[in-house]
mmCIF file with all atom_site columns, C-alpha atoms in Angstrom:
data_model
loop_
_atom_site.group_PDB
_atom_site.id
_atom_site.type_symbol
_atom_site.label_atom_id
_atom_site.label_alt_id
_atom_site.label_comp_id
_atom_site.label_asym_id
_atom_site.label_entity_id
_atom_site.label_seq_id
_atom_site.pdbx_PDB_ins_code
_atom_site.Cartn_x
_atom_site.Cartn_y
_atom_site.Cartn_z
_atom_site.occupancy
_atom_site.B_iso_or_equiv
_atom_site.pdbx_formal_charge
_atom_site.auth_seq_id
_atom_site.auth_comp_id
_atom_site.auth_asym_id
_atom_site.auth_atom_id
_atom_site.pdbx_PDB_model_num
ATOM 1   C CA . UNK M 1 1   ? 55.477 -58.529 -92.889  1.00 0.00 ? 136 UNK M CA 1
ATOM 2   C CA . UNK M 1 2   ? 56.242 -61.815 -91.208  1.00 0.00 ? 137 UNK M CA 1
ATOM 3   C CA . UNK M 1 3   ? 56.632 -64.948 -93.317  1.00 0.00 ? 138 UNK M CA 1
ATOM 4   C CA . UNK M 1 4   ? 56.896 -68.616 -92.509  1.00 0.00 ? 139 UNK M CA 1
ATOM 5   C CA . UNK M 1 5   ? 58.822 -71.008 -94.681  1.00 0.00 ? 140 UNK M CA 1
ATOM 6   C CA . UNK M 1 6   ? 58.469 -74.752 -94.361  1.00 0.00 ? 141 UNK M CA 1
ATOM 7   C CA . UNK M 1 7   ? 60.895 -77.346 -95.583  1.00 0.00 ? 142 UNK M CA 1
ATOM 8   C CA . UNK M 1 8   ? 60.770 -79.695 -97.239  1.00 0.00 ? 143 UNK M CA 1
ATOM 9   C CA . UNK M 1 9   ? 57.685 -79.016 -99.349  1.00 0.00 ? 144 UNK M CA 1
ATOM 10  C CA . UNK M 1 10  ? 57.056 -82.720 -99.696  1.00 0.00 ? 145 UNK M CA 1
ATOM 11  C CA . UNK M 1 11  ? 58.455 -85.885 -98.246  1.00 0.00 ? 146 UNK M CA 1
ATOM 12  C CA . UNK M 1 12  ? 58.114 -89.580 -99.015  1.00 0.00 ? 147 UNK M CA 1
ATOM 13  C CA . UNK M 1 13  ? 59.400 -91.976 -96.376  1.00 0.00 ? 148 UNK M CA 1
ATOM 14  C CA . UNK M 1 14  ? 59.321 -95.698 -95.783  1.00 0.00 ? 149 UNK M CA 1
ATOM 15  C CA . UNK M 1 15  ? 57.174 -96.839 -92.896  1.00 0.00 ? 150 UNK M CA 1
ATOM 16  C CA . UNK M 1 16  ? 59.219 -97.023 -89.715  1.00 0.00 ? 151 UNK M CA 1
ATOM 17  C CA . UNK M 1 17  ? 61.620 -94.249 -90.667  1.00 0.00 ? 152 UNK M CA 1
ATOM 18  C CA . UNK M 1 18  ? 62.069 -91.019 -88.729  1.00 0.00 ? 153 UNK M CA 1
ATOM 19  C CA . UNK M 1 19  ? 61.580 -87.631 -90.316  1.00 0.00 ? 154 UNK M CA 1
ATOM 20  C CA . UNK M 1 20  ? 61.817 -83.924 -89.552  1.00 0.00 ? 155 UNK M CA 1
ATOM 21  C CA . UNK M 1 21  ? 59.895 -80.943 -90.903  1.00 0.00 ? 156 UNK M CA 1
ATOM 22  C CA . UNK M 1 22  ? 61.161 -77.423 -90.343  1.00 0.00 ? 157 UNK M CA 1
ATOM 23  C CA . UNK M 1 23  ? 59.400 -74.100 -90.052  1.00 0.00 ? 158 UNK M CA 1
ATOM 24  C CA . UNK M 1 24  ? 61.453 -70.901 -90.201  1.00 0.00 ? 159 UNK M CA 1
ATOM 25  C CA . UNK M 1 25  ? 60.157 -67.443 -89.461  1.00 0.00 ? 160 UNK M CA 1
ATOM 26  C CA . UNK M 1 26  ? 61.434 -64.105 -90.762  1.00 0.00 ? 161 UNK M CA 1
ATOM 27  C CA . UNK M 1 27  ? 60.672 -62.566 -87.346  1.00 0.00 ? 162 UNK M CA 1
ATOM 28  C CA . UNK M 1 28  ? 60.564 -63.658 -83.720  1.00 0.00 ? 163 UNK M CA 1
ATOM 29  C CA . UNK M 1 29  ? 57.815 -66.152 -83.030  1.00 0.00 ? 164 UNK M CA 1
ATOM 30  C CA . UNK M 1 30  ? 55.398 -65.365 -80.201  1.00 0.00 ? 165 UNK M CA 1
ATOM 31  C CA . UNK M 1 31  ? 53.425 -68.541 -80.599  1.00 0.00 ? 166 UNK M CA 1
ATOM 32  C CA . UNK M 1 32  ? 53.978 -71.409 -82.998  1.00 0.00 ? 167 UNK M CA 1
ATOM 33  C CA . UNK M 1 33  ? 51.245 -73.873 -83.918  1.00 0.00 ? 168 UNK M CA 1
ATOM 34  C CA . UNK M 1 34  ? 51.537 -77.202 -85.675  1.00 0.00 ? 169 UNK M CA 1
ATOM 35  C CA . UNK M 1 35  ? 48.580 -78.670 -87.512  1.00 0.00 ? 170 UNK M CA 1
ATOM 36  C CA . UNK M 1 36  ? 47.944 -81.773 -89.545  1.00 0.00 ? 171 UNK M CA 1
ATOM 37  C CA . UNK M 1 37  ? 45.513 -81.866 -92.447  1.00 0.00 ? 172 UNK M CA 1
ATOM 38  C CA . UNK M 1 38  ? 44.168 -84.855 -94.289  1.00 0.00 ? 173 UNK M CA 1
ATOM 39  C CA . UNK M 1 39  ? 43.406 -84.111 -97.928  1.00 0.00 ? 174 UNK M CA 1
ATOM 40  C CA . UNK M 1 40  ? 40.108 -82.233 -98.291  1.00 0.00 ? 175 UNK M CA 1
ATOM 41  C CA . UNK M 1 41  ? 39.558 -81.887 -94.562  1.00 0.00 ? 176 UNK M CA 1
ATOM 42  C CA . UNK M 1 42  ? 40.047 -79.326 -91.823  1.00 0.00 ? 177 UNK M CA 1
ATOM 43  C CA . UNK M 1 43  ? 43.176 -78.741 -89.760  1.00 0.00 ? 178 UNK M CA 1
ATOM 44  C CA . UNK M 1 44  ? 43.760 -80.864 -86.687  1.00 0.00 ? 179 UNK M CA 1
ATOM 45  C CA . UNK M 1 45  ? 45.579 -79.081 -83.884  1.00 0.00 ? 180 UNK M CA 1
ATOM 46  C CA . UNK M 1 46  ? 48.747 -80.922 -82.834  1.00 0.00 ? 181 UNK M CA 1
ATOM 47  C CA . UNK M 1 47  ? 50.753 -78.634 -80.567  1.00 0.00 ? 182 UNK M CA 1
ATOM 48  C CA . UNK M 1 48  ? 51.461 -75.045 -79.621  1.00 0.00 ? 183 UNK M CA 1
ATOM 49  C CA . UNK M 1 49  ? 54.881 -73.778 -78.522  1.00 0.00 ? 184 UNK M CA 1
ATOM 50  C CA . UNK M 1 50  ? 55.618 -70.432 -76.943  1.00 0.00 ? 185 UNK M CA 1
ATOM 51  C CA . UNK M 1 51  ? 58.861 -70.394 -75.018  1.00 0.00 ? 186 UNK M CA 1
ATOM 52  C CA . UNK M 1 52  ? 62.333 -70.542 -76.485  1.00 0.00 ? 187 UNK M CA 1
ATOM 53  C CA . UNK M 1 53  ? 63.690 -74.078 -76.137  1.00 0.00 ? 188 UNK M CA 1
ATOM 54  C CA . UNK M 1 54  ? 60.239 -75.496 -75.431  1.00 0.00 ? 189 UNK M CA 1
ATOM 55  C CA . UNK M 1 55  ? 59.588 -79.044 -76.561  1.00 0.00 ? 190 UNK M CA 1
ATOM 56  C CA . UNK M 1 56  ? 56.298 -80.935 -76.630  1.00 0.00 ? 191 UNK M CA 1
ATOM 57  C CA . UNK M 1 57  ? 55.394 -84.466 -77.604  1.00 0.00 ? 192 UNK M CA 1
ATOM 58  C CA . UNK M 1 58  ? 52.201 -86.199 -78.569  1.00 0.00 ? 193 UNK M CA 1
ATOM 59  C CA . UNK M 1 59  ? 52.432 -89.903 -79.237  1.00 0.00 ? 194 UNK M CA 1
ATOM 60  C CA . UNK M 1 60  ? 55.281 -90.220 -81.759  1.00 0.00 ? 195 UNK M CA 1
ATOM 61  C CA . UNK M 1 61  ? 55.356 -86.565 -82.784  1.00 0.00 ? 196 UNK M CA 1
ATOM 62  C CA . UNK M 1 62  ? 57.708 -84.099 -81.092  1.00 0.00 ? 197 UNK M CA 1
ATOM 63  C CA . UNK M 1 63  ? 57.895 -80.389 -81.787  1.00 0.00 ? 198 UNK M CA 1
ATOM 64  C CA . UNK M 1 64  ? 60.522 -77.956 -80.609  1.00 0.00 ? 199 UNK M CA 1
ATOM 65  C CA . UNK M 1 65  ? 60.942 -74.181 -80.700  1.00 0.00 ? 200 UNK M CA 1
ATOM 66  C CA . UNK M 1 66  ? 64.547 -73.008 -80.851  1.00 0.00 ? 201 UNK M CA 1
ATOM 67  C CA . UNK M 1 67  ? 66.050 -70.694 -78.233  1.00 0.00 ? 202 UNK M CA 1
ATOM 68  C CA . UNK M 1 68  ? 65.962 -67.697 -80.544  1.00 0.00 ? 203 UNK M CA 1
ATOM 69  C CA . UNK M 1 69  ? 62.283 -68.361 -81.293  1.00 0.00 ? 204 UNK M CA 1
ATOM 70  C CA . UNK M 1 70  ? 62.658 -68.144 -85.048  1.00 0.00 ? 205 UNK M CA 1
ATOM 71  C CA . UNK M 1 71  ? 62.559 -71.782 -85.997  1.00 0.00 ? 206 UNK M CA 1
ATOM 72  C CA . UNK M 1 72  ? 60.530 -74.812 -85.063  1.00 0.00 ? 207 UNK M CA 1
ATOM 73  C CA . UNK M 1 73  ? 60.968 -78.439 -85.999  1.00 0.00 ? 208 UNK M CA 1
ATOM 74  C CA . UNK M 1 74  ? 58.475 -81.285 -86.023  1.00 0.00 ? 209 UNK M CA 1
ATOM 75  C CA . UNK M 1 75  ? 59.919 -84.747 -85.659  1.00 0.00 ? 210 UNK M CA 1
ATOM 76  C CA . UNK M 1 76  ? 58.069 -88.010 -86.258  1.00 0.00 ? 211 UNK M CA 1
ATOM 77  C CA . UNK M 1 77  ? 59.577 -91.180 -84.891  1.00 0.00 ? 212 UNK M CA 1
ATOM 78  C CA . UNK M 1 78  ? 58.935 -94.552 -86.526  1.00 0.00 ? 213 UNK M CA 1
ATOM 79  C CA . UNK M 1 79  ? 56.503 -93.165 -89.098  1.00 0.00 ? 214 UNK M CA 1
ATOM 80  C CA . UNK M 1 80  ? 53.276 -94.994 -89.905  1.00 0.00 ? 215 UNK M CA 1
ATOM 81  C CA . UNK M 1 81  ? 50.813 -94.657 -92.803  1.00 0.00 ? 216 UNK M CA 1
ATOM 82  C CA . UNK M 1 82  ? 48.467 -92.846 -90.384  1.00 0.00 ? 217 UNK M CA 1
ATOM 83  C CA . UNK M 1 83  ? 51.019 -90.019 -90.215  1.00 0.00 ? 218 UNK M CA 1
ATOM 84  C CA . UNK M 1 84  ? 50.494 -89.208 -93.881  1.00 0.00 ? 219 UNK M CA 1
ATOM 85  C CA . UNK M 1 85  ? 48.979 -85.824 -94.657  1.00 0.00 ? 220 UNK M CA 1
ATOM 86  C CA . UNK M 1 86  ? 49.876 -82.159 -94.859  1.00 0.00 ? 221 UNK M CA 1
ATOM 87  C CA . UNK M 1 87  ? 51.664 -80.576 -91.923  1.00 0.00 ? 222 UNK M CA 1
ATOM 88  C CA . UNK M 1 88  ? 51.292 -76.846 -91.479  1.00 0.00 ? 223 UNK M CA 1
ATOM 89  C CA . UNK M 1 89  ? 52.981 -74.483 -89.114  1.00 0.00 ? 224 UNK M CA 1
ATOM 90  C CA . UNK M 1 90  ? 51.205 -71.311 -88.091  1.00 0.00 ? 225 UNK M CA 1
ATOM 91  C CA . UNK M 1 91  ? 52.393 -68.363 -86.064  1.00 0.00 ? 226 UNK M CA 1
ATOM 92  C CA . UNK M 1 92  ? 50.824 -65.434 -84.329  1.00 0.00 ? 227 UNK M CA 1
ATOM 93  C CA . UNK M 1 93  ? 51.649 -62.467 -86.528  1.00 0.00 ? 228 UNK M CA 1
ATOM 94  C CA . UNK M 1 94  ? 53.854 -59.826 -84.963  1.00 0.00 ? 229 UNK M CA 1
ATOM 95  C CA . UNK M 1 95  ? 51.089 -57.215 -85.177  1.00 0.00 ? 230 UNK M CA 1
ATOM 96  C CA . UNK M 1 96  ? 48.126 -59.375 -84.233  1.00 0.00 ? 231 UNK M CA 1
ATOM 97  C CA . UNK M 1 97  ? 47.873 -58.400 -80.574  1.00 0.00 ? 232 UNK M CA 1
ATOM 98  C CA . UNK M 1 98  ? 45.640 -60.768 -78.614  1.00 0.00 ? 233 UNK M CA 1
ATOM 99  C CA . UNK M 1 99  ? 43.315 -61.634 -81.462  1.00 0.00 ? 234 UNK M CA 1
ATOM 100 C CA . UNK M 1 100 ? 45.333 -64.673 -82.461  1.00 0.00 ? 235 UNK M CA 1
ATOM 101 C CA . UNK M 1 101 ? 45.414 -63.914 -86.149  1.00 0.00 ? 236 UNK M CA 1
ATOM 102 C CA . UNK M 1 102 ? 47.738 -66.551 -87.599  1.00 0.00 ? 237 UNK M CA 1
ATOM 103 C CA . UNK M 1 103 ? 49.989 -66.636 -90.602  1.00 0.00 ? 238 UNK M CA 1
ATOM 104 C CA . UNK M 1 104 ? 50.809 -70.025 -92.099  1.00 0.00 ? 239 UNK M CA 1
ATOM 105 C CA . UNK M 1 105 ? 53.609 -71.768 -93.879  1.00 0.00 ? 240 UNK M CA 1
ATOM 106 C CA . UNK M 1 106 ? 52.910 -73.396 -97.243  1.00 0.00 ? 241 UNK M CA 1
ATOM 107 C CA . UNK M 1 107 ? 52.674 -76.846 -95.749  1.00 0.00 ? 242 UNK M CA 1
ATOM 108 C CA . UNK M 1 108 ? 54.679 -80.046 -96.041  1.00 0.00 ? 243 UNK M CA 1
ATOM 109 C CA . UNK M 1 109 ? 53.041 -83.030 -97.705  1.00 0.00 ? 244 UNK M CA 1
ATOM 110 C CA . UNK M 1 110 ? 54.076 -86.324 -96.131  1.00 0.00 ? 245 UNK M CA 1
ATOM 111 C CA . UNK M 1 111 ? 53.591 -89.730 -97.712  1.00 0.00 ? 246 UNK M CA 1
ATOM 112 C CA . UNK M 1 112 ? 54.471 -92.871 -95.802  1.00 0.00 ? 247 UNK M CA 1
ATOM 113 C CA . UNK M 1 113 ? 55.005 -95.985 -97.879  1.00 0.00 ? 248 UNK M CA 1
ATOM 114 C CA . UNK M 1 114 ? 53.999 -99.278 -96.230  1.00 0.00 ? 249 UNK M CA 1
ATOM 115 C CA . UNK G 2 1   ? 35.734 -81.866 -76.340  1.00 0.00 ? 277 UNK G CA 1
ATOM 116 C CA . UNK G 2 2   ? 36.464 -78.957 -78.653  1.00 0.00 ? 278 UNK G CA 1
ATOM 117 C CA . UNK G 2 3   ? 33.896 -78.492 -81.371  1.00 0.00 ? 279 UNK G CA 1
ATOM 118 C CA . UNK G 2 4   ? 33.875 -76.224 -84.401  1.00 0.00 ? 280 UNK G CA 1
ATOM 119 C CA . UNK G 2 5   ? 31.273 -77.048 -86.995  1.00 0.00 ? 281 UNK G CA 1
ATOM 120 C CA . UNK G 2 6   ? 30.670 -75.701 -90.461  1.00 0.00 ? 282 UNK G CA 1
ATOM 121 C CA . UNK G 2 7   ? 27.292 -75.797 -92.156  1.00 0.00 ? 283 UNK G CA 1
ATOM 122 C CA . UNK G 2 8   ? 28.315 -77.771 -95.228  1.00 0.00 ? 284 UNK G CA 1
ATOM 123 C CA . UNK G 2 9   ? 31.231 -79.979 -96.235  1.00 0.00 ? 285 UNK G CA 1
ATOM 124 C CA . UNK G 2 10  ? 30.591 -79.530 -99.952  1.00 0.00 ? 286 UNK G CA 1
ATOM 125 C CA . UNK G 2 11  ? 28.701 -76.819 -101.771 1.00 0.00 ? 287 UNK G CA 1
ATOM 126 C CA . UNK G 2 12  ? 28.105 -76.114 -105.456 1.00 0.00 ? 288 UNK G CA 1
ATOM 127 C CA . UNK G 2 13  ? 26.762 -72.715 -106.469 1.00 0.00 ? 289 UNK G CA 1
ATOM 128 C CA . UNK G 2 14  ? 26.277 -70.792 -109.673 1.00 0.00 ? 290 UNK G CA 1
ATOM 129 C CA . UNK G 2 15  ? 28.012 -67.557 -110.601 1.00 0.00 ? 291 UNK G CA 1
ATOM 130 C CA . UNK G 2 16  ? 26.135 -64.585 -109.196 1.00 0.00 ? 292 UNK G CA 1
ATOM 131 C CA . UNK G 2 17  ? 24.401 -66.464 -106.405 1.00 0.00 ? 293 UNK G CA 1
ATOM 132 C CA . UNK G 2 18  ? 24.563 -65.245 -102.821 1.00 0.00 ? 294 UNK G CA 1
ATOM 133 C CA . UNK G 2 19  ? 26.308 -67.808 -100.648 1.00 0.00 ? 295 UNK G CA 1
ATOM 134 C CA . UNK G 2 20  ? 26.251 -68.198 -96.875  1.00 0.00 ? 296 UNK G CA 1
ATOM 135 C CA . UNK G 2 21  ? 28.846 -70.266 -95.015  1.00 0.00 ? 297 UNK G CA 1
ATOM 136 C CA . UNK G 2 22  ? 28.216 -70.707 -91.348  1.00 0.00 ? 298 UNK G CA 1
ATOM 137 C CA . UNK G 2 23  ? 30.538 -71.612 -88.504  1.00 0.00 ? 299 UNK G CA 1
ATOM 138 C CA . UNK G 2 24  ? 29.460 -72.537 -84.985  1.00 0.00 ? 300 UNK G CA 1
ATOM 139 C CA . UNK G 2 25  ? 31.688 -73.118 -81.948  1.00 0.00 ? 301 UNK G CA 1
ATOM 140 C CA . UNK G 2 26  ? 30.877 -74.376 -78.489  1.00 0.00 ? 302 UNK G CA 1
ATOM 141 C CA . UNK G 2 27  ? 34.007 -73.193 -76.686  1.00 0.00 ? 303 UNK G CA 1
ATOM 142 C CA . UNK G 2 28  ? 32.889 -69.686 -75.760  1.00 0.00 ? 304 UNK G CA 1
ATOM 143 C CA . UNK G 2 29  ? 35.841 -68.294 -77.719  1.00 0.00 ? 305 UNK G CA 1
ATOM 144 C CA . UNK G 2 30  ? 35.974 -64.573 -78.431  1.00 0.00 ? 306 UNK G CA 1
ATOM 145 C CA . UNK G 2 31  ? 37.911 -64.751 -81.676  1.00 0.00 ? 307 UNK G CA 1
ATOM 146 C CA . UNK G 2 32  ? 36.653 -66.360 -84.862  1.00 0.00 ? 308 UNK G CA 1
ATOM 147 C CA . UNK G 2 33  ? 38.307 -66.471 -88.254  1.00 0.00 ? 309 UNK G CA 1
ATOM 148 C CA . UNK G 2 34  ? 37.533 -67.300 -91.860  1.00 0.00 ? 310 UNK G CA 1
ATOM 149 C CA . UNK G 2 35  ? 40.356 -68.532 -94.097  1.00 0.00 ? 311 UNK G CA 1
ATOM 150 C CA . UNK G 2 36  ? 40.446 -69.836 -97.606  1.00 0.00 ? 312 UNK G CA 1
ATOM 151 C CA . UNK G 2 37  ? 42.947 -72.445 -98.718  1.00 0.00 ? 313 UNK G CA 1
ATOM 152 C CA . UNK G 2 38  ? 44.162 -72.787 -102.272 1.00 0.00 ? 314 UNK G CA 1
ATOM 153 C CA . UNK G 2 39  ? 46.924 -74.964 -103.760 1.00 0.00 ? 315 UNK G CA 1
ATOM 154 C CA . UNK G 2 40  ? 50.177 -73.085 -103.920 1.00 0.00 ? 316 UNK G CA 1
ATOM 155 C CA . UNK G 2 41  ? 48.809 -70.148 -101.918 1.00 0.00 ? 317 UNK G CA 1
ATOM 156 C CA . UNK G 2 42  ? 48.313 -71.785 -98.544  1.00 0.00 ? 318 UNK G CA 1
ATOM 157 C CA . UNK G 2 43  ? 45.838 -70.419 -96.024  1.00 0.00 ? 319 UNK G CA 1
ATOM 158 C CA . UNK G 2 44  ? 44.833 -66.783 -96.357  1.00 0.00 ? 320 UNK G CA 1
ATOM 159 C CA . UNK G 2 45  ? 42.783 -64.848 -93.850  1.00 0.00 ? 321 UNK G CA 1
ATOM 160 C CA . UNK G 2 46  ? 39.566 -63.336 -95.212  1.00 0.00 ? 322 UNK G CA 1
ATOM 161 C CA . UNK G 2 47  ? 37.964 -61.804 -92.118  1.00 0.00 ? 323 UNK G CA 1
ATOM 162 C CA . UNK G 2 48  ? 38.059 -62.220 -88.389  1.00 0.00 ? 324 UNK G CA 1
ATOM 163 C CA . UNK G 2 49  ? 35.952 -61.173 -85.443  1.00 0.00 ? 325 UNK G CA 1
ATOM 164 C CA . UNK G 2 50  ? 37.094 -60.581 -81.885  1.00 0.00 ? 326 UNK G CA 1
ATOM 165 C CA . UNK G 2 51  ? 33.656 -60.021 -80.384  1.00 0.00 ? 327 UNK G CA 1
ATOM 166 C CA . UNK G 2 52  ? 29.979 -60.019 -81.211  1.00 0.00 ? 328 UNK G CA 1
ATOM 167 C CA . UNK G 2 53  ? 29.207 -57.501 -83.959  1.00 0.00 ? 329 UNK G CA 1
ATOM 168 C CA . UNK G 2 54  ? 32.925 -56.715 -84.311  1.00 0.00 ? 330 UNK G CA 1
ATOM 169 C CA . UNK G 2 55  ? 34.803 -57.615 -87.461  1.00 0.00 ? 331 UNK G CA 1
ATOM 170 C CA . UNK G 2 56  ? 38.087 -56.827 -89.125  1.00 0.00 ? 332 UNK G CA 1
ATOM 171 C CA . UNK G 2 57  ? 39.340 -57.383 -92.624  1.00 0.00 ? 333 UNK G CA 1
ATOM 172 C CA . UNK G 2 58  ? 42.018 -59.958 -93.151  1.00 0.00 ? 334 UNK G CA 1
ATOM 173 C CA . UNK G 2 59  ? 44.382 -60.160 -96.089  1.00 0.00 ? 335 UNK G CA 1
ATOM 174 C CA . UNK G 2 60  ? 41.832 -60.897 -98.842  1.00 0.00 ? 336 UNK G CA 1
ATOM 175 C CA . UNK G 2 61  ? 38.406 -59.450 -97.892  1.00 0.00 ? 337 UNK G CA 1
ATOM 176 C CA . UNK G 2 62  ? 37.343 -58.384 -101.395 1.00 0.00 ? 338 UNK G CA 1
ATOM 177 C CA . UNK G 2 63  ? 34.141 -60.092 -102.515 1.00 0.00 ? 339 UNK G CA 1
ATOM 178 C CA . UNK G 2 64  ? 33.273 -61.261 -98.997  1.00 0.00 ? 340 UNK G CA 1
ATOM 179 C CA . UNK G 2 65  ? 31.411 -59.963 -95.972  1.00 0.00 ? 341 UNK G CA 1
ATOM 180 C CA . UNK G 2 66  ? 30.821 -61.434 -92.527  1.00 0.00 ? 342 UNK G CA 1
ATOM 181 C CA . UNK G 2 67  ? 28.283 -61.384 -89.766  1.00 0.00 ? 343 UNK G CA 1
ATOM 182 C CA . UNK G 2 68  ? 28.589 -62.129 -86.077  1.00 0.00 ? 344 UNK G CA 1
ATOM 183 C CA . UNK G 2 69  ? 25.332 -61.591 -84.244  1.00 0.00 ? 345 UNK G CA 1
ATOM 184 C CA . UNK G 2 70  ? 26.006 -64.205 -81.546  1.00 0.00 ? 346 UNK G CA 1
ATOM 185 C CA . UNK G 2 71  ? 29.264 -65.189 -79.904  1.00 0.00 ? 347 UNK G CA 1
ATOM 186 C CA . UNK G 2 72  ? 29.107 -68.775 -81.063  1.00 0.00 ? 348 UNK G CA 1
ATOM 187 C CA . UNK G 2 73  ? 28.276 -68.104 -84.709  1.00 0.00 ? 349 UNK G CA 1
ATOM 188 C CA . UNK G 2 74  ? 30.333 -66.477 -87.470  1.00 0.00 ? 350 UNK G CA 1
ATOM 189 C CA . UNK G 2 75  ? 29.003 -66.324 -91.009  1.00 0.00 ? 351 UNK G CA 1
ATOM 190 C CA . UNK G 2 76  ? 30.877 -65.712 -94.235  1.00 0.00 ? 352 UNK G CA 1
ATOM 191 C CA . UNK G 2 77  ? 28.848 -64.226 -97.074  1.00 0.00 ? 353 UNK G CA 1
ATOM 192 C CA . UNK G 2 78  ? 29.694 -64.180 -100.744 1.00 0.00 ? 354 UNK G CA 1
ATOM 193 C CA . UNK G 2 79  ? 27.420 -61.450 -102.070 1.00 0.00 ? 355 UNK G CA 1
ATOM 194 C CA . UNK G 2 80  ? 27.730 -62.528 -105.699 1.00 0.00 ? 356 UNK G CA 1
ATOM 195 C CA . UNK G 2 81  ? 29.724 -65.712 -106.112 1.00 0.00 ? 357 UNK G CA 1
ATOM 196 C CA . UNK G 2 82  ? 32.362 -65.851 -108.818 1.00 0.00 ? 358 UNK G CA 1
ATOM 197 C CA . UNK G 2 83  ? 34.406 -68.742 -110.177 1.00 0.00 ? 359 UNK G CA 1
ATOM 198 C CA . UNK G 2 84  ? 37.587 -67.399 -108.566 1.00 0.00 ? 360 UNK G CA 1
ATOM 199 C CA . UNK G 2 85  ? 35.954 -67.969 -105.200 1.00 0.00 ? 361 UNK G CA 1
ATOM 200 C CA . UNK G 2 86  ? 36.009 -71.720 -105.747 1.00 0.00 ? 362 UNK G CA 1
ATOM 201 C CA . UNK G 2 87  ? 38.092 -72.843 -102.806 1.00 0.00 ? 363 UNK G CA 1
ATOM 202 C CA . UNK G 2 88  ? 38.273 -74.629 -99.470  1.00 0.00 ? 364 UNK G CA 1
ATOM 203 C CA . UNK G 2 89  ? 36.913 -72.390 -96.702  1.00 0.00 ? 365 UNK G CA 1
ATOM 204 C CA . UNK G 2 90  ? 38.054 -72.985 -93.151  1.00 0.00 ? 366 UNK G CA 1
ATOM 205 C CA . UNK G 2 91  ? 36.663 -71.492 -89.977  1.00 0.00 ? 367 UNK G CA 1
ATOM 206 C CA . UNK G 2 92  ? 38.748 -71.244 -86.809  1.00 0.00 ? 368 UNK G CA 1
ATOM 207 C CA . UNK G 2 93  ? 38.221 -70.058 -83.256  1.00 0.00 ? 369 UNK G CA 1
ATOM 208 C CA . UNK G 2 94  ? 40.526 -68.959 -80.465  1.00 0.00 ? 370 UNK G CA 1
ATOM 209 C CA . UNK G 2 95  ? 40.249 -67.631 -76.966  1.00 0.00 ? 371 UNK G CA 1
ATOM 210 C CA . UNK G 2 96  ? 41.583 -64.214 -75.996  1.00 0.00 ? 372 UNK G CA 1
ATOM 211 C CA . UNK G 2 97  ? 45.278 -63.903 -75.260  1.00 0.00 ? 373 UNK G CA 1
ATOM 212 C CA . UNK G 2 98  ? 48.502 -65.313 -76.608  1.00 0.00 ? 374 UNK G CA 1
ATOM 213 C CA . UNK G 2 99  ? 48.338 -68.587 -74.697  1.00 0.00 ? 375 UNK G CA 1
ATOM 214 C CA . UNK G 2 100 ? 45.223 -69.904 -76.335  1.00 0.00 ? 376 UNK G CA 1
ATOM 215 C CA . UNK G 2 101 ? 45.098 -72.657 -78.876  1.00 0.00 ? 377 UNK G CA 1
ATOM 216 C CA . UNK G 2 102 ? 43.338 -72.156 -82.189  1.00 0.00 ? 378 UNK G CA 1
ATOM 217 C CA . UNK G 2 103 ? 40.935 -74.787 -83.486  1.00 0.00 ? 379 UNK G CA 1
ATOM 218 C CA . UNK G 2 104 ? 39.599 -75.338 -86.972  1.00 0.00 ? 380 UNK G CA 1
ATOM 219 C CA . UNK G 2 105 ? 36.363 -76.663 -88.369  1.00 0.00 ? 381 UNK G CA 1
ATOM 220 C CA . UNK G 2 106 ? 36.233 -79.466 -90.971  1.00 0.00 ? 382 UNK G CA 1
ATOM 221 C CA . UNK G 2 107 ? 36.113 -77.048 -93.909  1.00 0.00 ? 383 UNK G CA 1
ATOM 222 C CA . UNK G 2 108 ? 33.654 -76.328 -96.714  1.00 0.00 ? 384 UNK G CA 1
ATOM 223 C CA . UNK G 2 109 ? 34.716 -77.066 -100.252 1.00 0.00 ? 385 UNK G CA 1
ATOM 224 C CA . UNK G 2 110 ? 32.879 -74.536 -102.399 1.00 0.00 ? 386 UNK G CA 1
ATOM 225 C CA . UNK G 2 111 ? 32.652 -74.866 -106.156 1.00 0.00 ? 387 UNK G CA 1
ATOM 226 C CA . UNK G 2 112 ? 31.259 -71.965 -108.169 1.00 0.00 ? 388 UNK G CA 1
ATOM 227 C CA . UNK G 2 113 ? 30.252 -72.874 -111.718 1.00 0.00 ? 389 UNK G CA 1
#
């Protein structure tokens, strides 16, 4: 079965610093989703990547899917306290067809110190 | 604007009670999902539905059932709640096809005492 591994598991950065979170899949990714979750709340959709080499940005967050479609990275530039939370990557499972059933990584907890 | 709502943000129930969690979406999406999220275990799929009255088991369906009588509404039922079902429950919806984005509701934190 397909698995997603995120690294690091947790991260503490000083406000203003850049950071990167990685998501690695055991199989080819057909769709890769990035979500952000504040503690105790639902998941907020950030971006979806599908094509090898694809890169998308939203405000100061950039996500990229590598050419081989087995790894994605999420990069935050000039981090702010509002960026704090749990970042999760999700992927369409290799046997999910068109239903969109997702598997998820364990999440990366980000703290940003003012 | 995308909207997925869940009936309760917080819920406390007693062991053995029947519990209903409801999810409503306004995006006309075919697919709806119920996940539970636990520390150290991440998100795990309980059930999903790809059409009205259609349902499929996810990875951890034991102790749960679902109902989808209307396209916009997907209910998760705990027939007899147990303490190991204390968790955060998240509903999600998605259109048909690989290009669609998947959106989540705000979650229901259920405590079973």
